[in-house]
mmCIF file of C-alpha atoms in Angstrom:
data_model
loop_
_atom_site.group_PDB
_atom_site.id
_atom_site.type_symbol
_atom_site.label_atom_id
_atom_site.label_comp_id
_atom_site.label_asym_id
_atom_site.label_seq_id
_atom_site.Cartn_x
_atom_site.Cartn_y
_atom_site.Cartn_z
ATOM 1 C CA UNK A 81 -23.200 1.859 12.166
ATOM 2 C CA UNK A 82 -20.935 1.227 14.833
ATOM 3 C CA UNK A 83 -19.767 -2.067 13.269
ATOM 4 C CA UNK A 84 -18.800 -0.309 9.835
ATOM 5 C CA UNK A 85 -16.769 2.233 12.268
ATOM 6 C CA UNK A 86 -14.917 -0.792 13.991
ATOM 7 C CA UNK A 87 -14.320 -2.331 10.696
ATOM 8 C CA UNK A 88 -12.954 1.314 9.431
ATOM 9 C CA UNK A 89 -10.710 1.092 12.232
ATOM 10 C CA UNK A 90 -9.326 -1.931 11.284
ATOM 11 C CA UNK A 91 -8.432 -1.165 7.768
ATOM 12 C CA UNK A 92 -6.558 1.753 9.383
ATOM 13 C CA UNK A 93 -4.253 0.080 11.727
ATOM 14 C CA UNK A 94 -3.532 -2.894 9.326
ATOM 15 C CA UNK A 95 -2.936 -0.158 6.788
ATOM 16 C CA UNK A 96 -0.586 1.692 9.566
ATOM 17 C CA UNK A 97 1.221 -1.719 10.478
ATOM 18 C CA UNK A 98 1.840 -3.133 6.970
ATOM 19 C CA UNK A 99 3.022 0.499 6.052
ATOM 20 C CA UNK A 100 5.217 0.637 8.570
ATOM 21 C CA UNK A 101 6.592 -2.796 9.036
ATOM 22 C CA UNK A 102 7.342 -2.814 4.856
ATOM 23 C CA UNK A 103 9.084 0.394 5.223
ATOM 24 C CA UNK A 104 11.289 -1.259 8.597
ATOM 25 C CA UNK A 105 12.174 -3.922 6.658
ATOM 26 C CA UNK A 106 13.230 -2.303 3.325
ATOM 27 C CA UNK A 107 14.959 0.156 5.545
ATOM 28 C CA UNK A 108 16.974 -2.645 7.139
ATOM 29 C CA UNK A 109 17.336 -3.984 3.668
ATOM 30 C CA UNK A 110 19.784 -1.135 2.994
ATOM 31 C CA UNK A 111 22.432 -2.252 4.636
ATOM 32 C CA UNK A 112 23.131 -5.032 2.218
ATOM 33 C CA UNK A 113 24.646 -2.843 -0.699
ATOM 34 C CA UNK A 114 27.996 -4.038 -0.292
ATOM 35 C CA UNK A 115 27.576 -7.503 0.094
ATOM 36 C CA UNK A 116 24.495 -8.056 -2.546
ATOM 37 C CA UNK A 117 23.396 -4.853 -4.314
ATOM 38 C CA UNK A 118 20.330 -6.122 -5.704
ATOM 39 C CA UNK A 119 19.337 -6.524 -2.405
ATOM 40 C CA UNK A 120 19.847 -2.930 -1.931
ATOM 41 C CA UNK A 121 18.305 -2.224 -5.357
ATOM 42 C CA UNK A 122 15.524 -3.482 -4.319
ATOM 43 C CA UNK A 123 15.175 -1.847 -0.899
ATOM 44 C CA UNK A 124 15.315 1.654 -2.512
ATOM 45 C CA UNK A 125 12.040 0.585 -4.633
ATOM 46 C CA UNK A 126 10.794 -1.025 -1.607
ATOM 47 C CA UNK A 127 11.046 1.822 0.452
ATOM 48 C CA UNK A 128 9.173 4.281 -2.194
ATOM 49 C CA UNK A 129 6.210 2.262 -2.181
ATOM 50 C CA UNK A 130 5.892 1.615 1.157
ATOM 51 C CA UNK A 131 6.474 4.966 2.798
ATOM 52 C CA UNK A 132 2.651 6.284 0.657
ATOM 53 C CA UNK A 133 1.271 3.187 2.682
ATOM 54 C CA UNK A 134 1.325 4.931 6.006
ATOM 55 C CA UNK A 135 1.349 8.226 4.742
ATOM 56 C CA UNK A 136 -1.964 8.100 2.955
ATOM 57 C CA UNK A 137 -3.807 7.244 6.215
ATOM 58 C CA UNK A 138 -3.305 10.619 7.892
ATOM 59 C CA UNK A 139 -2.981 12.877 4.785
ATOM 60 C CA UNK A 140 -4.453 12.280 1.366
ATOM 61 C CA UNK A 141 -2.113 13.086 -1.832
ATOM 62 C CA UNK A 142 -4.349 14.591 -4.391
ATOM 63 C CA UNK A 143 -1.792 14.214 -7.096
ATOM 64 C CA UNK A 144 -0.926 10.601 -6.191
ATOM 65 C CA UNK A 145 -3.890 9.606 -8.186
ATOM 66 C CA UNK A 146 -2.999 10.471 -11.333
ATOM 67 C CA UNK A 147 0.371 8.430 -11.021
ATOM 68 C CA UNK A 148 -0.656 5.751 -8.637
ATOM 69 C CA UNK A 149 -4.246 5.267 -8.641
ATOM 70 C CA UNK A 150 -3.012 1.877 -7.717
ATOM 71 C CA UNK A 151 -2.939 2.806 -3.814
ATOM 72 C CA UNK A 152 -6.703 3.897 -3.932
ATOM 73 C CA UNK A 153 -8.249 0.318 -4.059
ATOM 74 C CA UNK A 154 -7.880 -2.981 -2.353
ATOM 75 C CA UNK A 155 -6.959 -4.574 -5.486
ATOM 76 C CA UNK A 156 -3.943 -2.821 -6.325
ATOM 77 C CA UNK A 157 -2.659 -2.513 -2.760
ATOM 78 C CA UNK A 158 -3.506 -6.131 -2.561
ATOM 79 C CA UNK A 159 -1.046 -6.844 -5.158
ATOM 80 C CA UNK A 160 1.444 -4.129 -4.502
ATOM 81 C CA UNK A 161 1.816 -5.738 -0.611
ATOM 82 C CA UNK A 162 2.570 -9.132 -2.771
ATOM 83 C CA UNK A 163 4.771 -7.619 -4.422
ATOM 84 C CA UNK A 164 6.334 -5.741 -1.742
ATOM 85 C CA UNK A 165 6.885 -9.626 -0.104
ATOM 86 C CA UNK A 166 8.676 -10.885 -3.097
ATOM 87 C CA UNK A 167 11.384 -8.074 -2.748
ATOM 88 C CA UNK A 168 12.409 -8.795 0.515
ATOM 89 C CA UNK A 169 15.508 -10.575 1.390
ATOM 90 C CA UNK A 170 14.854 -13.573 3.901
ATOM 91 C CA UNK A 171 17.641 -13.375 6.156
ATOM 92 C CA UNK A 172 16.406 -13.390 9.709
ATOM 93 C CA UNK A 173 13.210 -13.333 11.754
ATOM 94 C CA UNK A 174 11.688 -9.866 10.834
ATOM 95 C CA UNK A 175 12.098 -10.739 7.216
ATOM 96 C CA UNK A 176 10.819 -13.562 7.139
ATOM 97 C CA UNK A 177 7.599 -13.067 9.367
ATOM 98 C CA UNK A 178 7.171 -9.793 6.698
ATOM 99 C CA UNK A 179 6.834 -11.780 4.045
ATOM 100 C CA UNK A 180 4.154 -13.600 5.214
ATOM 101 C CA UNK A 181 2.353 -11.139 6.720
ATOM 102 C CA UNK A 182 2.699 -8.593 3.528
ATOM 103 C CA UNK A 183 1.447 -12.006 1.207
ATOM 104 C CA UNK A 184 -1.364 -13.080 3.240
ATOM 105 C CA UNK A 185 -2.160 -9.195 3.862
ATOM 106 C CA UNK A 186 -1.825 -8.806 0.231
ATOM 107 C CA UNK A 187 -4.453 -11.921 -0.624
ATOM 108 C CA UNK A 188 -7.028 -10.837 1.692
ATOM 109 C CA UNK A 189 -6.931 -7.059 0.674
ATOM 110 C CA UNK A 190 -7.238 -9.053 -3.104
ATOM 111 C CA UNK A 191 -10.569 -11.045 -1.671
ATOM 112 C CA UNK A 192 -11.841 -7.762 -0.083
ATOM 113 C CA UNK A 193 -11.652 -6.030 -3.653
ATOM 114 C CA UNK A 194 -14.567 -8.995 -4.576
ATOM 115 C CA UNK A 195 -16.155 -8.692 -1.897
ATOM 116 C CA UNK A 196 -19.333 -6.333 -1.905
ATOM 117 C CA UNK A 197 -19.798 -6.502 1.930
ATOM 118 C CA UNK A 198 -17.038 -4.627 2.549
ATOM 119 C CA UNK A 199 -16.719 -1.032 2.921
ATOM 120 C CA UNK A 200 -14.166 1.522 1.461
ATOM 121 C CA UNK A 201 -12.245 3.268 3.959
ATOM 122 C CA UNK A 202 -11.851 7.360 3.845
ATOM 123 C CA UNK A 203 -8.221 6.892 2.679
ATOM 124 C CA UNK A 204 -9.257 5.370 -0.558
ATOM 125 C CA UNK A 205 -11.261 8.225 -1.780
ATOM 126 C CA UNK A 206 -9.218 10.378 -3.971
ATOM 127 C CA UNK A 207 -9.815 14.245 -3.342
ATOM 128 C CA UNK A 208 -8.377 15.166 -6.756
ATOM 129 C CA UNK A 209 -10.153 12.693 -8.668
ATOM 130 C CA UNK A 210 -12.946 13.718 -11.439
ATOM 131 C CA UNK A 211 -16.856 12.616 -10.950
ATOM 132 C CA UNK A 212 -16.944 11.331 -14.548
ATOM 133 C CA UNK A 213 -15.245 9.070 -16.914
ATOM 134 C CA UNK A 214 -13.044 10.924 -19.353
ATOM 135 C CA UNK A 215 -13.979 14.630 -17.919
ATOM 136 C CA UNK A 216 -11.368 17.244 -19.549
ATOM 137 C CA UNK A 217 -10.679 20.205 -18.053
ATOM 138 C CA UNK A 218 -9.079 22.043 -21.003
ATOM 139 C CA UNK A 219 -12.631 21.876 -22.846
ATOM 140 C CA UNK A 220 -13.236 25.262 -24.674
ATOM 141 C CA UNK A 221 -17.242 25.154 -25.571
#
């Protein structure tokens, strides 16, 4: 039991410090929008994604889930933190050490999706999220 708790605690502060390096960088990245604006584009999206990252660790968002269910699994934060290192700009160390570490973070969270050993952590339960598959609230019986 106390190894799943360590292992909890790990998802949490690589979710904290992916979060909050993405959002540093992107931030960063706004400075370009007079010299490239696609750059700056680019950050704007950037920063939007990344900001539910870290902010999904202390509070859940019960109506995130019906818009990004995406941020709920290690699959599609896997491949949002690849995508996330294809939008940076590589100009200088930060950025450049981000992209790696948001790909390879990115692959692994992929591999952890596959993996049946590992556990879900607290932020990827959804509080607003229905027990059953196609449940309708607006049912009249």
């Amino acid at each position: 039991m106390a190894e799943q708790e360590t292992i909890l605690q790990r998802i949490f502060l690589t979710n904290v410090v992916i979060g909050s390096v993405s959002v540093l960088v992107f931030l960063g990245q706004l400075s370009y929008i007079f010299t490239n604006f696609a750059a700056f584009i680019r950050s704007i999206f950037g920063v939007t994604l990344s900001i539910p990252l870290v902010y999904l660790e202390f509070k859940p968002l019960p109506w995130l889930s019906r818009f990004a269910s995406f941020y709920y699994s290690y699959l599609g934060r896997g491949l949002l933190l690849v995508l996330l290192s294809t939008m940076i700009v590589t100009e200088g160390f930060l950025a450049v050490f981000s992209v790696y570490f948001l790909f390879i973070a990115g692959v692994v969270f992929i591999v952890c999706e596959y993996n049946s050993g590992v556990i879900e952590p607290p932020s990827f339960r959804d509080e607003g999220a229905s027990l059953t598959v196609g449940d309708d609230d607006d049912d009249v019986i």
